Amino acid sequence: MQGSMQDWDLRVTQLIDYAAREHGTREIVTRWADGSIERSNWAGVADEARKLSQAFNGFGLEKGDRIATFAMNHHRHLAAWYGAIGFGGVIHTVNIRLFDEDLIYIMNHAEDKVLMYDAAFQPVIERLKPHLKTVEHYIIFDDAESYGALIAAQDGHYEWATGDERDPCMLCYTSGTTGNPKGVLYQHRSTMLHAMAEIAPAIFDLSPQAALLPIVPMFHAASWGLPFAGAAAGVKFVFSATNEAPILHRLILDEGITHSAGVPTVWLSMFGHLDAESAAGRDASLGKLRLVTIGGSAAPRGMIERLMKSGVRVSHAWGMTETSPIGTMGAPTPNWDELTLDEQIDVVCKQGRVPFGVELRVIDKDGNVAPRDGVTSGALQIRGPWVIKRYFKADADTVDAEQWFDTGDVSVLHPDGTMQITDRVKDVIKSGGEWISSVELENIAVGCPGIAEAGAIGIPHPKWDERPVLIAVKKPGADIDEAAVKAYLAERIVKWWMPDRVLFVDELPHTGTGKIQKVALRQQFKDLVLEG
Ligand code: AMP
């Protein structure tokens, strides 16, 4: 026997329909890089999305085809998400911070048919174009002859594609681990469940009263799902196509921002700006801001303290592209009101608790499930309907038989379920919210004349959370110093990958199989202090 309720497949188009129907006049604001402000609303974005779907249909695209975007945060990018999904396609948000080789690999691997981008990225796109094998249509968001003309040519009479809730809707690549970047292919169902969970008070606490400024880019980890959850809640969205602190601060004050979300680095620059405003006798407040969600890297205590002392609640979140990305989220505990500010800050410094929908466990060094005792650390694993099962086009699942996904993070679980990240086993460095591949850095460094072997590790940094440091062994008799290695690297890597320090040792610690033992190396340099 089955229950006798209505059978609705969960489809992402229901989100944009809902937002347009019930919150149609709620504003969607874009602050473009040239300083101009453009105002639309949910009805306007839905109309653009429908026209884009109609256009993609007119291109002859088929269900499941990928539409790539290479763009900053703005309302047309939002319309593109829903427009790509609306005709049955898959929105593929490409991370603009990657190397050309990775971008080419990703877009060819995804077999993107359309590439939509901001005019500012024209030089990059020109470099990539000759190598992109599947892209048939290039559309420039901020160009009246391109995006503008495409929209104007549609009458908007188009019905969203229907289908199964397990159809794919979005593709995000993560370059977090070794080897080529890997694609995470979200479903309509996983995205909808995640969006519905996200609006809860203990997660993003979204409602039609919220004015949300997502600082997390739309090209990283699905912008933490906010473009979907925001529609489910009918929030006012404010997008900024650039992320300089003075601009974001202006928007917070002028647009009545209540909620914001981003990686820790953003807030450090904001504090610098606020101090300067205060010294100049200008408004250094955060206006109506009441909830800031920080994730992507550990939020430092001082940052949490400063925000909380200015009356803003801080939610500390942990997640991954592979987990849609919400894994855990900090929210006030049952005894919150009895805690001192210091105790509250202690709570927020940890990564929070798991929301309904996903499950967490820690596996200790002997392979057993660790008790939730706040001391036993081990491999953090997660499972649930918005957690990855298999990477895009991979031959095998990336989870065990019980669906547990190993995150590569090391953590402890406290008795009340609060999760605390204590280390990371995956060999990567996260600087300002973006990954630097230590393996790639090492491979390039060992090409430097005079270097026999090199290991790259992440060292805590006051501004960027982590910065790479290269630990190198010289070839016998080689006459080489830090400056020479840096000069060599400067011609081969992007600027933000440059190690803050290059240090020389006689030998590096190795595992039994001859690999550099990163945990031991990090331990060896744990007292190294990098300056901001
Ligand atoms: P990404 O897929 O790029 O979003 O990166 C996910 C990874 O970022 C996680 O596996 C962690 O290593 C790291 N991460 C995310 N949030 C936090 C946090 N709040 N504290 C510490 N590390 C974090």
Coordinates of C-alpha atoms and ligand atoms in Angstrom, one line a residue:
M1 CA 0.0 0.0 0.0
Q2 CA 1.2 3.5 -0.7
G3 CA 0.2 6.8 1.1
S4 CA -2.4 8.8 -0.8
M5 CA -0.7 12.2 -0.9
Q6 CA 0.3 14.1 -4.1
D7 CA 3.3 12.9 -6.0
W8 CA 5.5 15.9 -6.7
D9 CA 9.0 15.4 -7.8
L10 CA 11.2 17.9 -6.1
R11 CA 12.4 20.2 -9.0
V12 CA 14.5 23.3 -8.6
T13 CA 12.2 25.2 -10.9
Q14 CA 9.6 25.1 -8.1
L15 CA 11.9 27.4 -6.1
I16 CA 12.0 30.2 -8.7
D17 CA 8.3 29.8 -9.4
Y18 CA 7.6 30.1 -5.7
A19 CA 9.8 33.1 -5.3
A20 CA 8.3 34.9 -8.3
R21 CA 4.7 34.1 -7.3
E22 CA 4.9 34.7 -3.5
H23 CA 7.8 37.2 -3.3
G24 CA 7.8 38.7 -6.8
T25 CA 8.5 42.2 -5.7
R26 CA 11.2 41.4 -3.2
E27 CA 14.3 43.1 -4.6
I28 CA 17.4 41.5 -6.2
V29 CA 20.1 44.1 -6.3
T30 CA 23.4 44.1 -8.2
R31 CA 26.3 46.4 -7.5
W32 CA 28.4 46.1 -10.7
A33 CA 32.1 46.6 -10.8
D34 CA 31.8 50.1 -12.3
G35 CA 29.8 51.2 -9.3
S36 CA 26.4 51.2 -10.9
I37 CA 23.5 49.6 -9.0
E38 CA 20.9 47.7 -10.9
R39 CA 17.6 46.6 -9.3
S40 CA 15.5 43.7 -10.2
N41 CA 13.2 41.4 -8.2
W42 CA 12.3 37.7 -8.0
A43 CA 9.6 38.2 -10.7
G44 CA 12.2 39.9 -13.0
V45 CA 14.8 37.2 -12.4
A46 CA 12.3 34.4 -13.0
D47 CA 11.3 36.1 -16.3
E48 CA 14.9 36.3 -17.4
A49 CA 15.5 32.7 -16.4
R50 CA 12.5 31.6 -18.4
K51 CA 13.7 33.5 -21.4
L52 CA 17.1 31.9 -21.1
S53 CA 15.6 28.5 -20.9
Q54 CA 13.6 29.3 -24.0
A55 CA 16.8 30.5 -25.7
F56 CA 18.8 27.3 -24.7
N57 CA 15.9 25.2 -26.0
G58 CA 16.1 27.2 -29.2
F59 CA 19.9 26.4 -29.5
G60 CA 18.8 22.8 -29.8
L61 CA 20.3 21.8 -26.4
E62 CA 19.1 18.7 -24.8
K63 CA 18.2 17.6 -21.3
G64 CA 21.3 17.2 -19.2
D65 CA 23.5 19.5 -21.3
R66 CA 25.9 21.7 -19.4
I67 CA 25.8 25.5 -19.4
A68 CA 29.0 27.0 -17.9
T69 CA 29.3 30.3 -16.2
F70 CA 32.5 32.2 -15.6
A71 CA 31.2 35.1 -13.6
M72 CA 31.1 37.1 -10.4
N73 CA 28.0 37.5 -8.3
H74 CA 25.2 39.4 -10.0
H75 CA 21.4 38.9 -10.7
R76 CA 22.1 37.8 -14.3
H77 CA 24.2 35.0 -13.0
L78 CA 21.3 34.1 -10.7
A79 CA 19.0 34.1 -13.7
A80 CA 21.5 31.9 -15.6
W81 CA 21.4 29.3 -12.8
Y82 CA 17.7 28.9 -13.0
G83 CA 17.6 29.4 -16.8
A84 CA 20.1 26.6 -17.3
I85 CA 18.2 24.3 -15.0
G86 CA 14.8 25.3 -16.3
F87 CA 15.1 23.7 -19.8
G88 CA 16.4 20.5 -18.1
G89 CA 20.1 21.4 -18.3
V90 CA 22.8 21.6 -15.8
I91 CA 24.4 24.8 -14.5
H92 CA 28.2 24.5 -14.3
T93 CA 29.7 27.3 -12.3
V94 CA 33.4 27.5 -13.2
N95 CA 35.9 28.8 -10.6
I96 CA 37.5 31.9 -12.1
R97 CA 40.6 31.6 -9.9
L98 CA 41.9 28.4 -11.5
F99 CA 44.9 28.1 -13.8
D100 CA 44.2 28.0 -17.6
E101 CA 45.1 24.3 -17.8
D102 CA 42.6 23.4 -15.1
L103 CA 39.9 25.6 -16.7
I104 CA 40.4 23.9 -20.0
Y105 CA 40.4 20.4 -18.4
I106 CA 37.2 21.2 -16.5
M107 CA 35.2 22.7 -19.3
N108 CA 36.2 19.9 -21.7
H109 CA 35.5 17.2 -19.1
A110 CA 32.1 18.8 -18.4
E111 CA 31.5 19.0 -22.2
D112 CA 30.0 22.4 -21.7
K113 CA 27.8 23.5 -24.6
V114 CA 27.4 27.2 -23.7
L115 CA 29.7 29.5 -21.8
M116 CA 28.3 32.6 -20.2
Y117 CA 30.8 35.1 -18.8
D118 CA 31.5 38.6 -17.6
A119 CA 33.0 41.0 -20.1
A120 CA 35.9 41.6 -17.7
F121 CA 37.0 38.0 -18.3
Q122 CA 37.3 38.4 -22.1
P123 CA 41.1 38.1 -22.1
V124 CA 40.9 34.8 -20.3
I125 CA 38.1 33.5 -22.5
E126 CA 40.2 34.4 -25.6
R127 CA 43.1 32.3 -24.3
L128 CA 40.8 29.4 -23.5
K129 CA 38.6 29.4 -26.6
P130 CA 41.0 27.6 -29.0
H131 CA 41.2 24.7 -26.5
L132 CA 37.5 24.4 -25.6
K133 CA 36.2 21.4 -27.6
T134 CA 32.5 21.4 -26.9
V135 CA 31.4 25.1 -26.4
E136 CA 29.1 26.1 -29.2
H137 CA 27.8 29.4 -27.8
Y138 CA 29.5 32.2 -26.0
I139 CA 27.3 34.7 -24.2
I140 CA 28.6 37.9 -22.4
F141 CA 26.4 38.8 -19.4
D142 CA 27.1 42.5 -19.4
D143 CA 26.8 43.2 -23.1
A144 CA 23.6 44.4 -24.6
E145 CA 24.4 42.9 -28.0
S146 CA 25.0 39.5 -26.4
Y147 CA 23.0 38.6 -23.3
G148 CA 20.7 41.6 -23.8
A149 CA 19.9 40.7 -27.4
L150 CA 19.4 37.0 -26.5
I151 CA 16.8 37.9 -23.8
A152 CA 15.1 40.5 -26.0
A153 CA 14.6 37.9 -28.7
Q154 CA 12.5 35.6 -26.5
D155 CA 8.8 36.0 -25.8
G156 CA 9.0 34.1 -22.5
H157 CA 6.3 31.6 -23.5
Y158 CA 8.1 28.6 -22.2
E159 CA 7.2 25.8 -19.8
W160 CA 9.9 24.5 -17.6
A161 CA 11.1 21.0 -18.4
T162 CA 9.7 18.3 -16.2
G163 CA 11.4 15.1 -15.1
D164 CA 12.6 13.0 -12.3
E165 CA 13.8 14.6 -9.1
R166 CA 17.0 12.6 -9.4
D167 CA 17.9 14.4 -12.7
P168 CA 21.0 16.4 -12.5
C169 CA 20.8 20.2 -12.1
M170 CA 24.2 21.6 -11.2
L171 CA 27.9 20.7 -11.6
C172 CA 30.7 22.1 -9.4
Y173 CA 34.3 21.0 -9.7
T174 CA 36.6 20.9 -6.7
S175 CA 40.3 21.1 -7.0
G176 CA 40.8 20.3 -3.4
T177 CA 42.6 17.0 -3.7
T178 CA 45.4 15.6 -5.8
G179 CA 45.0 14.8 -9.5
N180 CA 42.6 16.5 -11.9
P181 CA 39.7 18.6 -10.5
K182 CA 36.7 16.4 -9.8
G183 CA 33.1 17.2 -10.6
V184 CA 30.2 17.0 -8.1
L185 CA 26.9 16.6 -9.9
Y186 CA 24.0 17.7 -7.8
Q187 CA 20.4 16.5 -8.3
H188 CA 17.2 18.4 -8.2
R189 CA 16.2 16.4 -5.2
S190 CA 19.5 16.9 -3.3
T191 CA 19.4 20.6 -4.1
M192 CA 15.8 21.0 -3.0
L193 CA 16.3 19.1 0.3
H194 CA 19.4 21.2 1.0
A195 CA 17.7 24.5 0.2
M196 CA 14.7 23.6 2.4
A197 CA 17.0 22.7 5.3
E198 CA 19.1 25.8 4.9
I199 CA 16.4 28.3 5.6
A200 CA 16.0 26.9 9.2
P201 CA 16.8 29.2 12.2
A202 CA 19.7 27.0 13.2
I203 CA 21.2 27.2 9.7
F204 CA 21.0 30.4 7.7
D205 CA 17.8 31.6 9.4
L206 CA 16.3 33.0 6.2
S207 CA 12.9 34.6 5.8
P208 CA 11.3 37.3 3.7
Q209 CA 12.6 39.9 6.2
A210 CA 16.2 38.9 5.4
A211 CA 18.4 41.1 3.2
L212 CA 21.2 38.7 2.2
L213 CA 24.6 39.7 0.9
P214 CA 26.4 36.5 -0.2
I215 CA 30.1 37.2 -0.3
V216 CA 30.8 33.6 -1.0
P217 CA 31.2 33.5 -4.8
M218 CA 28.6 31.9 -7.1
F219 CA 31.5 30.0 -8.6
H220 CA 32.6 28.2 -5.4
A221 CA 30.7 25.3 -3.8
A222 CA 27.3 26.5 -5.3
S223 CA 27.6 29.7 -3.3
W224 CA 26.8 27.5 -0.3
G225 CA 23.4 26.9 -1.8
L226 CA 22.2 30.4 -1.0
P227 CA 20.8 31.2 -4.5
F228 CA 18.4 28.3 -3.9
A229 CA 17.7 28.8 -0.2
G230 CA 17.2 32.5 -0.8
A231 CA 14.4 31.7 -3.3
A232 CA 12.8 29.2 -0.9
A233 CA 12.7 32.0 1.7
G234 CA 11.9 34.9 -0.5
V235 CA 14.9 37.0 0.7
K236 CA 16.1 40.3 -0.7
F237 CA 19.4 39.5 -2.4
V238 CA 22.2 42.0 -2.7
F239 CA 25.0 40.9 -5.0
S240 CA 28.3 42.6 -5.4
A241 CA 30.4 41.9 -8.5
T242 CA 33.6 42.9 -6.5
N243 CA 34.5 42.1 -3.0
E244 CA 36.5 45.1 -1.7
A245 CA 35.6 45.9 2.0
P246 CA 34.6 49.6 1.4
I247 CA 32.1 48.5 -1.3
L248 CA 30.6 45.7 0.8
H249 CA 30.4 48.0 3.8
R250 CA 28.5 50.6 1.8
L251 CA 26.1 47.9 0.6
I252 CA 25.6 46.6 4.2
L253 CA 24.6 50.1 5.3
D254 CA 22.7 51.3 2.2
E255 CA 20.8 48.1 1.5
G256 CA 19.9 47.2 5.1
I257 CA 21.8 43.9 5.0
T258 CA 20.7 41.6 7.8
H259 CA 22.6 38.4 6.7
S260 CA 25.9 37.7 5.1
A261 CA 28.1 34.7 4.4
G262 CA 31.7 34.2 3.3
V263 CA 35.1 32.9 4.1
P264 CA 37.1 34.4 7.1
T265 CA 39.5 36.5 4.9
V266 CA 36.7 38.8 3.9
W267 CA 36.0 39.9 7.5
L268 CA 39.7 40.7 8.1
S269 CA 39.7 43.3 5.3
M270 CA 36.4 44.6 6.6
F271 CA 37.8 45.2 10.1
G272 CA 40.7 47.2 8.6
H273 CA 38.2 49.3 6.7
L274 CA 36.0 49.8 9.7
D275 CA 38.9 51.0 11.7
A276 CA 39.8 53.5 9.1
E277 CA 36.2 54.7 8.9
S278 CA 36.1 55.1 12.6
A279 CA 39.4 57.0 12.7
A280 CA 38.0 59.3 10.0
G281 CA 34.8 59.9 12.1
R282 CA 32.6 58.1 9.6
D283 CA 29.9 55.4 10.2
A284 CA 31.9 52.3 11.2
S285 CA 28.8 50.3 12.3
L286 CA 27.5 47.2 10.6
G287 CA 24.0 48.7 10.3
K288 CA 21.3 46.1 10.5
L289 CA 23.6 43.1 10.1
R290 CA 22.6 40.4 12.6
L291 CA 23.9 37.1 11.3
V292 CA 27.2 36.4 9.6
T293 CA 28.0 32.8 8.5
I294 CA 31.7 32.1 8.2
G295 CA 33.0 28.9 6.7
G296 CA 35.3 27.4 4.1
S297 CA 38.2 27.7 6.6
A298 CA 38.3 27.8 10.4
A299 CA 37.0 31.2 11.7
P300 CA 39.6 32.7 14.0
R301 CA 38.6 33.5 17.6
G302 CA 39.5 37.2 17.3
M303 CA 37.2 37.6 14.3
I304 CA 34.3 35.9 16.0
E305 CA 34.8 38.0 19.1
R306 CA 34.9 41.3 17.2
L307 CA 31.7 40.5 15.3
M308 CA 29.9 39.3 18.4
K309 CA 30.9 42.3 20.4
S310 CA 29.4 44.5 17.7
G311 CA 26.1 42.7 18.2
V312 CA 26.3 40.3 15.2
R313 CA 25.6 36.6 15.7
V314 CA 28.3 34.5 14.1
S315 CA 27.5 31.0 12.7
H316 CA 30.5 28.9 12.0
A317 CA 29.9 26.4 9.3
W318 CA 31.8 23.5 7.9
G319 CA 31.1 21.8 4.6
M320 CA 32.5 20.8 1.2
T321 CA 31.6 21.1 -2.4
E322 CA 30.9 17.3 -2.0
T323 CA 28.3 18.0 0.7
S324 CA 26.3 20.7 -1.2
P325 CA 28.0 22.1 1.0
I326 CA 26.3 22.2 4.4
G327 CA 27.8 19.6 6.8
T328 CA 27.6 21.4 10.1
M329 CA 26.5 24.8 11.3
G330 CA 27.0 26.6 14.6
A331 CA 23.8 27.9 16.3
P332 CA 23.1 29.1 19.8
T333 CA 23.0 26.2 22.2
P334 CA 20.1 25.5 24.6
N335 CA 21.9 27.2 27.5
W336 CA 23.1 30.1 25.3
D337 CA 21.6 32.8 27.5
E338 CA 23.3 31.5 30.6
L339 CA 26.8 31.6 29.0
T340 CA 29.2 34.5 29.3
L341 CA 30.4 36.1 26.0
D342 CA 33.6 34.3 26.4
E343 CA 31.9 30.9 26.7
Q344 CA 29.6 31.8 23.7
I345 CA 32.7 32.5 21.7
D346 CA 34.2 29.1 22.8
V347 CA 31.0 27.5 21.3
V348 CA 31.3 29.4 18.0
C349 CA 34.9 28.6 17.6
K350 CA 34.0 25.0 17.0
Q351 CA 32.3 24.1 13.7
G352 CA 28.8 23.5 15.0
R353 CA 26.3 20.7 14.8
V354 CA 24.9 18.6 12.1
P355 CA 21.5 19.6 10.8
F356 CA 18.6 17.2 10.2
G357 CA 19.3 15.5 6.9
V358 CA 23.0 14.4 7.3
E359 CA 24.9 12.2 9.6
L360 CA 28.4 12.5 10.9
R361 CA 30.9 10.1 12.5
V362 CA 34.6 10.1 13.3
I363 CA 36.7 7.0 12.7
D364 CA 39.7 6.7 15.1
K365 CA 43.2 5.5 14.2
D366 CA 42.2 1.8 14.8
G367 CA 39.3 2.0 12.4
N368 CA 36.6 2.2 15.0
V369 CA 33.8 4.7 15.4
A370 CA 35.1 7.2 17.9
P371 CA 33.0 8.1 20.9
R372 CA 31.6 11.6 21.1
D373 CA 33.9 12.4 24.0
G374 CA 35.4 15.6 22.7
V375 CA 38.9 14.1 22.8
T376 CA 39.2 11.2 20.4
S377 CA 40.1 12.6 17.0
G378 CA 40.0 10.8 13.7
A379 CA 38.7 10.8 10.1
L380 CA 35.5 12.8 9.7
Q381 CA 32.9 11.0 7.6
I382 CA 29.5 12.2 6.5
R383 CA 26.4 10.7 4.7
G384 CA 23.0 11.9 3.6
P385 CA 20.8 12.8 0.7
W386 CA 22.9 15.9 -0.2
V387 CA 26.3 14.2 0.1
I388 CA 28.2 13.0 -3.0
K389 CA 28.0 9.3 -4.0
R390 CA 30.3 9.3 -7.0
Y391 CA 32.3 12.0 -8.8
F392 CA 31.1 13.1 -12.3
K393 CA 32.1 10.5 -14.9
A394 CA 34.0 8.4 -12.3
D395 CA 33.9 4.6 -12.7
A396 CA 33.3 3.9 -9.0
D397 CA 31.6 5.3 -6.0
T398 CA 33.6 7.5 -3.6
V399 CA 31.7 6.2 -0.6
D400 CA 31.8 2.9 1.3
A401 CA 29.0 0.3 1.3
E402 CA 27.1 2.2 4.0
Q403 CA 27.4 5.5 1.9
W404 CA 29.9 7.1 4.3
F405 CA 32.0 9.7 2.5
D406 CA 35.5 10.3 3.9
T407 CA 36.0 14.1 4.0
G408 CA 39.8 14.2 4.4
D409 CA 39.3 16.3 7.5
V410 CA 40.3 15.3 11.0
S411 CA 37.9 16.2 13.8
V412 CA 36.5 15.4 17.2
L413 CA 32.9 15.2 18.1
H414 CA 31.8 16.6 21.5
P415 CA 29.1 14.9 23.7
D416 CA 26.4 17.3 22.4
G417 CA 27.3 16.5 18.8
T418 CA 29.4 19.7 18.2
M419 CA 32.1 19.0 15.6
Q420 CA 35.5 20.5 15.8
I421 CA 38.0 20.3 13.0
T422 CA 41.5 19.6 14.4
D423 CA 43.5 18.8 11.2
R424 CA 43.3 17.8 7.6
V425 CA 44.9 14.7 6.0
K426 CA 44.3 15.7 2.4
D427 CA 47.3 17.4 1.1
V428 CA 46.1 20.8 0.2
I429 CA 46.5 24.4 1.4
K430 CA 43.5 26.8 1.6
S431 CA 44.4 30.4 1.2
G432 CA 41.6 33.0 1.4
G433 CA 39.0 30.3 0.7
E434 CA 40.7 28.9 -2.4
W435 CA 42.8 25.8 -2.8
I436 CA 46.4 25.7 -3.6
S437 CA 47.6 22.2 -4.6
S438 CA 50.7 21.4 -2.6
V439 CA 51.5 18.5 -4.9
E440 CA 51.5 20.8 -8.0
L441 CA 53.6 23.4 -6.1
E442 CA 56.1 20.7 -5.2
N443 CA 56.3 19.4 -8.8
I444 CA 57.1 22.8 -10.1
A445 CA 59.6 23.5 -7.3
V446 CA 61.6 20.4 -7.9
G447 CA 62.2 21.6 -11.5
C448 CA 64.2 24.5 -10.0
P449 CA 67.9 23.9 -10.6
G450 CA 69.6 23.1 -7.3
I451 CA 66.5 21.6 -5.6
A452 CA 66.5 17.9 -4.9
E453 CA 63.2 17.6 -3.1
A454 CA 60.5 19.9 -1.8
G455 CA 57.4 19.7 0.4
A456 CA 54.7 22.4 0.5
I457 CA 52.7 22.8 3.7
G458 CA 50.0 25.2 4.8
I459 CA 51.0 27.4 7.8
P460 CA 48.4 29.5 9.7
H461 CA 48.3 33.1 8.5
P462 CA 46.5 36.0 10.2
K463 CA 44.9 37.3 6.9
W464 CA 44.6 34.3 4.6
D465 CA 44.0 31.5 7.1
E466 CA 46.8 29.5 5.6
R467 CA 49.7 30.3 3.3
P468 CA 52.0 27.9 1.6
V469 CA 55.5 27.4 2.8
L470 CA 58.0 25.4 0.8
I471 CA 60.5 23.2 2.7
A472 CA 63.3 22.2 0.3
V473 CA 66.4 20.0 0.2
K474 CA 69.3 21.3 -1.9
K475 CA 71.1 19.1 -4.3
P476 CA 74.6 18.4 -3.1
G477 CA 76.8 21.4 -3.6
A478 CA 74.0 23.6 -5.0
D479 CA 74.3 27.3 -4.4
I480 CA 70.7 28.4 -4.2
D481 CA 68.7 30.5 -1.8
E482 CA 65.1 31.6 -1.0
A483 CA 65.2 34.5 -3.4
A484 CA 66.4 32.3 -6.3
V485 CA 63.7 29.7 -5.7
K486 CA 61.0 32.4 -5.5
A487 CA 62.3 34.0 -8.8
Y488 CA 62.1 30.6 -10.4
L489 CA 58.5 30.0 -9.2
A490 CA 57.4 33.5 -10.1
E491 CA 57.6 32.6 -13.8
R492 CA 55.6 29.4 -13.4
I493 CA 52.8 30.0 -10.9
V494 CA 50.1 32.5 -10.3
K495 CA 51.0 35.2 -7.8
W496 CA 48.7 34.0 -5.0
W497 CA 50.4 30.5 -5.1
M498 CA 53.8 32.0 -4.2
P499 CA 55.1 30.4 -0.9
D500 CA 55.4 33.0 1.8
R501 CA 58.7 31.3 2.8
V502 CA 61.1 28.9 1.2
L503 CA 63.1 27.1 3.9
F504 CA 65.9 24.6 3.5
V505 CA 66.4 21.4 5.5
D506 CA 68.9 18.6 5.2
E507 CA 66.2 16.0 4.7
L508 CA 62.4 15.6 4.6
P509 CA 60.5 13.1 6.6
H510 CA 59.2 10.2 4.5
T511 CA 56.5 7.5 4.8
G512 CA 57.3 3.8 4.3
T513 CA 56.3 4.1 0.7
G514 CA 58.7 7.1 0.2
K515 CA 56.1 9.9 0.1
I516 CA 56.8 13.0 2.0
Q517 CA 55.2 12.8 5.5
K518 CA 53.2 16.0 5.5
V519 CA 51.8 15.5 9.0
A520 CA 55.3 15.2 10.4
L521 CA 56.5 18.1 8.3
R522 CA 53.7 20.3 9.6
Q523 CA 54.5 19.2 13.1
Q524 CA 58.1 20.2 12.6
F525 CA 57.2 23.7 11.5
K526 CA 54.2 24.2 13.8
D527 CA 55.9 27.2 15.5
L528 CA 56.7 29.0 12.3
V529 CA 54.9 32.4 12.4
L530 CA 53.9 34.2 9.2
E531 CA 53.2 37.9 9.2
G532 CA 50.1 39.5 7.8
Ligands
AMP1 P1 35.5 23.3 -0.5 O1 35.0 22.0 -1.2 O2 36.4 24.1 -1.4 O3 34.4 24.1 0.0 O4 36.4 22.9 0.7 C1 36.0 22.1 1.8 C2 37.1 22.0 2.8 O5 37.3 23.2 3.4 C3 36.7 21.1 4.0 O6 36.9 19.7 3.7 C4 37.7 21.6 5.0 O7 39.0 21.1 4.9 C5 37.7 23.1 4.8 N1 36.7 23.8 5.6 C6 35.5 24.2 5.3 N2 34.9 24.8 6.3 C7 35.7 24.8 7.3 C8 35.7 25.3 8.7 N3 34.7 25.9 9.2 N4 36.8 25.0 9.5 C9 37.9 24.4 9.0 N5 38.0 23.9 7.7 C10 36.9 24.1 6.9

